[in-house]
Structure formats: C-alpha cells, structure tokens
PDB file of C-alpha atoms in Angstrom:
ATOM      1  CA  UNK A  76       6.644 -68.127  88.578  1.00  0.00           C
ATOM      2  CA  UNK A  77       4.909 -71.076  90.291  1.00  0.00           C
ATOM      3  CA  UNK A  78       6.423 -72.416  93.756  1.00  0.00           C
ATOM      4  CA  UNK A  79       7.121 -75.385  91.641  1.00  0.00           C
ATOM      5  CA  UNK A  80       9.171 -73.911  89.129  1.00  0.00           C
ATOM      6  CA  UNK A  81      11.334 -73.327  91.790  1.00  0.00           C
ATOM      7  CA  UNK A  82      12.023 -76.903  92.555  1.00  0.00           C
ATOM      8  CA  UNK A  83      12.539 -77.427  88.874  1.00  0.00           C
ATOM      9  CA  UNK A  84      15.253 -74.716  88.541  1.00  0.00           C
ATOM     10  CA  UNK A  85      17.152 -75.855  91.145  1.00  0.00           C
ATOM     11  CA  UNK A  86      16.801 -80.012  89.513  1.00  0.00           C
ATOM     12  CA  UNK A  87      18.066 -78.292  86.221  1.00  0.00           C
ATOM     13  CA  UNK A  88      21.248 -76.320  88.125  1.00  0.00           C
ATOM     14  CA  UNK A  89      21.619 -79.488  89.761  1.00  0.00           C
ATOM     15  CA  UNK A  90      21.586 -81.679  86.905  1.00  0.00           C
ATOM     16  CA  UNK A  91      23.596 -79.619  84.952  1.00  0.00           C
ATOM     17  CA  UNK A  92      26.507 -78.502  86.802  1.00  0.00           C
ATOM     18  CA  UNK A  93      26.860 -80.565  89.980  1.00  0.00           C
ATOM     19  CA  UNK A  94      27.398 -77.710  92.223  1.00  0.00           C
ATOM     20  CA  UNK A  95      25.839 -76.581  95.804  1.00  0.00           C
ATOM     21  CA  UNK A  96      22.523 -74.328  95.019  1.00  0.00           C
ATOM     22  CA  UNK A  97      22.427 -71.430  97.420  1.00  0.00           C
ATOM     23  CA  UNK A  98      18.885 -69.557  96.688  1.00  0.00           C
ATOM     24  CA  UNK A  99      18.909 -65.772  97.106  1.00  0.00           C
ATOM     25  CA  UNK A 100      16.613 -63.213  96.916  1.00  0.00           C
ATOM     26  CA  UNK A 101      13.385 -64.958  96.865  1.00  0.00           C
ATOM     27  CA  UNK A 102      10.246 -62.950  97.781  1.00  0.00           C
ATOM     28  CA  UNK A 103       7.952 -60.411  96.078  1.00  0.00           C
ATOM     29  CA  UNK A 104       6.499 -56.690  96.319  1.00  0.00           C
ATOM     30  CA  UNK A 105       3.458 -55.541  97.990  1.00  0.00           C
ATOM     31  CA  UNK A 106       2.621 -51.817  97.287  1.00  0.00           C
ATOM     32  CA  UNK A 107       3.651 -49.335 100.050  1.00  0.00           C
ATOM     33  CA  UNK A 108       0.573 -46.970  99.709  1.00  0.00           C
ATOM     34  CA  UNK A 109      -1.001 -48.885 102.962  1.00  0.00           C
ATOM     35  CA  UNK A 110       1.041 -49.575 105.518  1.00  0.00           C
ATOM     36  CA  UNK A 111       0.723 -52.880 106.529  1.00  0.00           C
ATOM     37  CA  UNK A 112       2.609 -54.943 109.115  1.00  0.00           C
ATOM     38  CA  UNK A 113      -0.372 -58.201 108.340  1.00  0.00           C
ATOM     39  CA  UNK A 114       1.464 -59.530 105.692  1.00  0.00           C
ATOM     40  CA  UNK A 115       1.009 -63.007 106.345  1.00  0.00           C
ATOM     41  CA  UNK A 116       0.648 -63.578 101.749  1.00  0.00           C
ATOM     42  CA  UNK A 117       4.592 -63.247 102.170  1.00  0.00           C
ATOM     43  CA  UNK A 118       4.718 -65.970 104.984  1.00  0.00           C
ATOM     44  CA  UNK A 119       2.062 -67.935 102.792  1.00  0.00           C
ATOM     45  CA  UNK A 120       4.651 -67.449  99.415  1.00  0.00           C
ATOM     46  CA  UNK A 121       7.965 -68.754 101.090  1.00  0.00           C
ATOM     47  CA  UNK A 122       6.017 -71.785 102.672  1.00  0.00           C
ATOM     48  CA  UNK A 123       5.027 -72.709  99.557  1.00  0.00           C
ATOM     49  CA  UNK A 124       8.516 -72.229  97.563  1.00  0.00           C
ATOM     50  CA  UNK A 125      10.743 -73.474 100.422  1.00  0.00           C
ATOM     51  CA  UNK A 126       8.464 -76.545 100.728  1.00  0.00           C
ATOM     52  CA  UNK A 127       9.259 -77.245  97.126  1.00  0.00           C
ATOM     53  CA  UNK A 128      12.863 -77.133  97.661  1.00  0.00           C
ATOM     54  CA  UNK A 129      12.821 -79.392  99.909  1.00  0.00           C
ATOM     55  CA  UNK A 130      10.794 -81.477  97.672  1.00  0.00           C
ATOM     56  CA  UNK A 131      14.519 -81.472  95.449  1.00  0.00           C
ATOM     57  CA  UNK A 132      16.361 -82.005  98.435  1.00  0.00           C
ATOM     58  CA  UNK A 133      14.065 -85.385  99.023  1.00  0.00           C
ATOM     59  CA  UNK A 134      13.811 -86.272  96.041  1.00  0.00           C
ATOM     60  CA  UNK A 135      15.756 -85.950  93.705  1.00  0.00           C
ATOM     61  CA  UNK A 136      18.753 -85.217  95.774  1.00  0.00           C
ATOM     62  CA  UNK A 137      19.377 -81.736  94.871  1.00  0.00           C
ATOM     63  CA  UNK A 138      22.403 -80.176  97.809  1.00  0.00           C
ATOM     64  CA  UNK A 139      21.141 -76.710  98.463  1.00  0.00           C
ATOM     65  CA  UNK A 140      23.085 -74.879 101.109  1.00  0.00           C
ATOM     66  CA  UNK A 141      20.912 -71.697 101.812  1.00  0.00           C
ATOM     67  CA  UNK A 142      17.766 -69.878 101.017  1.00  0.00           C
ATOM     68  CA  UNK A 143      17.858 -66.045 101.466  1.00  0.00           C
ATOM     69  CA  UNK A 144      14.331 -63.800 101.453  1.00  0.00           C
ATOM     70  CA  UNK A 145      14.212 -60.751  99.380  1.00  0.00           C
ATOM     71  CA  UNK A 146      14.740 -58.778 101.388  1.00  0.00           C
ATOM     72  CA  UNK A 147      15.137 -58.685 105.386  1.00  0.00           C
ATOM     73  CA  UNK A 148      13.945 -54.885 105.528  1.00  0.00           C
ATOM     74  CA  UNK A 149      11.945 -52.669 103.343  1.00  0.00           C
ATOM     75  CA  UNK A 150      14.466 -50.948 101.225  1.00  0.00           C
ATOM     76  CA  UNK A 151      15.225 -47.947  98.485  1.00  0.00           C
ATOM     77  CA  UNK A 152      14.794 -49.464  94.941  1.00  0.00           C
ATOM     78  CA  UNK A 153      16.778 -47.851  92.682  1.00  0.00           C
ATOM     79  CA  UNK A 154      13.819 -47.630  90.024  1.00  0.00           C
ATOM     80  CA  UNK A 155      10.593 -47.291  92.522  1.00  0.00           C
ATOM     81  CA  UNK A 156      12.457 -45.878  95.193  1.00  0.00           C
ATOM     82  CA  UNK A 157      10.107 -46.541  98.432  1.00  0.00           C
ATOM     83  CA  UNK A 158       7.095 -47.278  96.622  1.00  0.00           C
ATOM     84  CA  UNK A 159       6.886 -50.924  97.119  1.00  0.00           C
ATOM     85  CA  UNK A 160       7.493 -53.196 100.534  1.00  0.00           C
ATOM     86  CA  UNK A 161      10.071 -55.704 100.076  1.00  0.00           C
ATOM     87  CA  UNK A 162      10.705 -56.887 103.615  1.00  0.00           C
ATOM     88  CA  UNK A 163       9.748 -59.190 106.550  1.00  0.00           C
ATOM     89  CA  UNK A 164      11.232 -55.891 108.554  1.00  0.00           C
ATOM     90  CA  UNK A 165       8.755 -52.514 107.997  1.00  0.00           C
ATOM     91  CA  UNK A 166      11.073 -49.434 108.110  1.00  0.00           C
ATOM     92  CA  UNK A 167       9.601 -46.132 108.435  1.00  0.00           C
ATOM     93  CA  UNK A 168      10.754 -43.943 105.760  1.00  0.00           C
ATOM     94  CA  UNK A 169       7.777 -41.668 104.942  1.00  0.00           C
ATOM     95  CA  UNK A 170       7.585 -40.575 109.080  1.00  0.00           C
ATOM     96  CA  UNK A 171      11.047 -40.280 109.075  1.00  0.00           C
ATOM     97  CA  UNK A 172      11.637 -41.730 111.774  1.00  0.00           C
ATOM     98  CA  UNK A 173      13.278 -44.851 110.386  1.00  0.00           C
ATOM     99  CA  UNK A 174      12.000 -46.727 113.098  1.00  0.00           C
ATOM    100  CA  UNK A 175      11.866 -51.002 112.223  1.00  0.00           C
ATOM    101  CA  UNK A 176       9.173 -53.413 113.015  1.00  0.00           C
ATOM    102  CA  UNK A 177       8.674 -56.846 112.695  1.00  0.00           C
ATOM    103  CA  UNK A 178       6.099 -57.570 109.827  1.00  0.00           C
ATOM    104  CA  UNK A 179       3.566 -60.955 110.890  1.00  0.00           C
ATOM    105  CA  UNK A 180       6.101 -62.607 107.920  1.00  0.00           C
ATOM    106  CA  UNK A 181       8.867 -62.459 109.984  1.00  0.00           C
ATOM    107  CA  UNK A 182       7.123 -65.039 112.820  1.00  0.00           C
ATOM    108  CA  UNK A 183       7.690 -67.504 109.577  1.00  0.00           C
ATOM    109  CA  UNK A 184      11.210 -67.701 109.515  1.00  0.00           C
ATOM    110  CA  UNK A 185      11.421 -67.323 113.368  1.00  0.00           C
ATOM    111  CA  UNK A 186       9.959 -70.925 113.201  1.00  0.00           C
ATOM    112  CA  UNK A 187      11.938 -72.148 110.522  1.00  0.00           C
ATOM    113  CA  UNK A 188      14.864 -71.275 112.415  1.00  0.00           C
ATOM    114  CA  UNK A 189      13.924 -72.762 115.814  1.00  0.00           C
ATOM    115  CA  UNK A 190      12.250 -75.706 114.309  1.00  0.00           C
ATOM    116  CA  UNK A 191      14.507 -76.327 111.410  1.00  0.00           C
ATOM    117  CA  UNK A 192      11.235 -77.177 109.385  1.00  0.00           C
ATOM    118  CA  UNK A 193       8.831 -75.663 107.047  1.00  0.00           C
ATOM    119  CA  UNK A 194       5.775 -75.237 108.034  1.00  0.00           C
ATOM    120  CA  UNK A 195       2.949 -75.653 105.934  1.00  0.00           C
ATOM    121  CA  UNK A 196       1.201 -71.721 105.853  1.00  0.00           C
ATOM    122  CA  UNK A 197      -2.135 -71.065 104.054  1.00  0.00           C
ATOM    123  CA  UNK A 198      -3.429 -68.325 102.605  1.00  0.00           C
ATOM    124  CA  UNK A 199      -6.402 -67.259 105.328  1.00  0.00           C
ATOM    125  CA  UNK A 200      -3.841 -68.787 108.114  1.00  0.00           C
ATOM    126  CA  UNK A 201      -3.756 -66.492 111.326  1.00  0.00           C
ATOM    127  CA  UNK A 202      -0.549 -68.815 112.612  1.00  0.00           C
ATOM    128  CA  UNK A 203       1.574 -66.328 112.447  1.00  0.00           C
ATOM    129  CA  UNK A 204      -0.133 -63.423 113.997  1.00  0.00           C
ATOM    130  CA  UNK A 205       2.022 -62.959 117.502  1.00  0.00           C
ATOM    131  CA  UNK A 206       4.501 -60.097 118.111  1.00  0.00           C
ATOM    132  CA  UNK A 207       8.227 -61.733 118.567  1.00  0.00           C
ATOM    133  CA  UNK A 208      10.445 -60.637 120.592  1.00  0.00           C
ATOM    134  CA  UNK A 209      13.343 -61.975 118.266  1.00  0.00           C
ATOM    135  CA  UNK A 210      12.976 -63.181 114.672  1.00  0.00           C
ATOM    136  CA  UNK A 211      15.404 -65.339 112.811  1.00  0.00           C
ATOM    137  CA  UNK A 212      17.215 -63.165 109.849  1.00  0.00           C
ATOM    138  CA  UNK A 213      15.733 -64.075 106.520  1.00  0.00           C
ATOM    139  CA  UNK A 214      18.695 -66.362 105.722  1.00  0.00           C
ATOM    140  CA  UNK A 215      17.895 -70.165 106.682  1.00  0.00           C
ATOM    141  CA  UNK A 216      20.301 -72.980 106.486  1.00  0.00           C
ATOM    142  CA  UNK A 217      19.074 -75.848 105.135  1.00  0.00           C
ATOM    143  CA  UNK A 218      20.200 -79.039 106.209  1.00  0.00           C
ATOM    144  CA  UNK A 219      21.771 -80.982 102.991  1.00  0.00           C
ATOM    145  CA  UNK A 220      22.573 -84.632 103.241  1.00  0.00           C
TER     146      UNK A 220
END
C-alpha cells in the first residue's frame, strides 16, 4: 500500500456510497527484538497517508470524520503475540514491569492535535525528537467542510 492508495480508497467509498469515511487502524509493525522508542519511520508513514487524505478532503471533496493510528500502545497480537511494536505508546512487557513510554511517533500527533495540521515529516527528520509531557491520543478529528 502506497500513501496514495489511501486517498484513492477513500474517493472510491466516497463515490460509491455517499457516506462519512472514518479511517481506523492505520499504521504498521516494526519488530520488537530491539527496543526502540526512535521511531520517527512511524511519524514519517502517517504524515505521508494523512497528507493524502487531506488531499480527498481538498479535492475532491471526500467528508472524512476521523483517522485512528494502529494502535495507541504496543499490544498482544493474537497470532505474534508481543513480537512486533504496534504503538506510538512502548509498553514493557518482556521486564514486566508494564511500564508505558512515549515513542518519538507520538510528538506527531501531539502536533496534529494542537495545530490541527499535518505536518510534512521526512524520513531522516529529527523534528520530532523531544520528550512530551502530554501527547494527543492517536485519534485526530479532522475538520470536514
């Protein structure tokens, strides 16, 4: 799947059915075996697929009432169990501990949320390299004329 592709799915619901869009569960998987709260690649990947829905909001008129990362925290997957990182949240399974913390990702959505825009994030960006002290909750409202 392209960012574009997207865009496209959303023209087609659009088209077809002339009904609200409400995205969920966008994101990928990074392998768990390394630890890593530097995950800016997830902040890079919903820049680049929110900025193409709001390409369809623009231009083509497409209403689209939410957008929801996969997922807010690293979770159990029923089939790889804690093998892979799904989350802008790192939770601590293998310590135990269960202890959350913000991933770099999460700065991402903080802005989207305080800015109600989307900013533009490339791949060898170090934008989003600050520790928050809040972080808005993976599901953004998009504003739909």
């Amino acid at each position: 799947m392209t960012p574009w592709s997207l865009k496209e799915a959303a023209l087609w619901c659009w088209a077809e059915y002339r009904v609200p869009i409400f995205v969920t569960e966008n994101g990928f998987i990074t392998e768990n075996s390394v630890v890593s709260l530097d995950d800016n690649i997830r902040a890079v990947y919903h820049s680049a697929y929110m900025r193409e829905l709001v390409r369809g909001i623009e231009e083509d008129g497409v209403r689209v009432l939410g957008y929801l990362a996969w997922s807010l925290i690293d979770l159990f997957e029923w089939v790889r169990q804690y093998k892979y990182s799904y989350g802008l949240v790192h939770v601590d399974y293998a310590g135990g501990s269960l202890n959350r913390t913000l991933k770099k990702s999460s700065a991402f959505f903080k802005e989207v949320g305080e800015t109600r825009t989307i900013p533009e994030v490339a791949a060898s960006s170090a934008r989003f390299s600050s520790s928050l002290l809040s972080v808005f909750a993976g599901l953004i409202l998009l504003k739909c004329l």
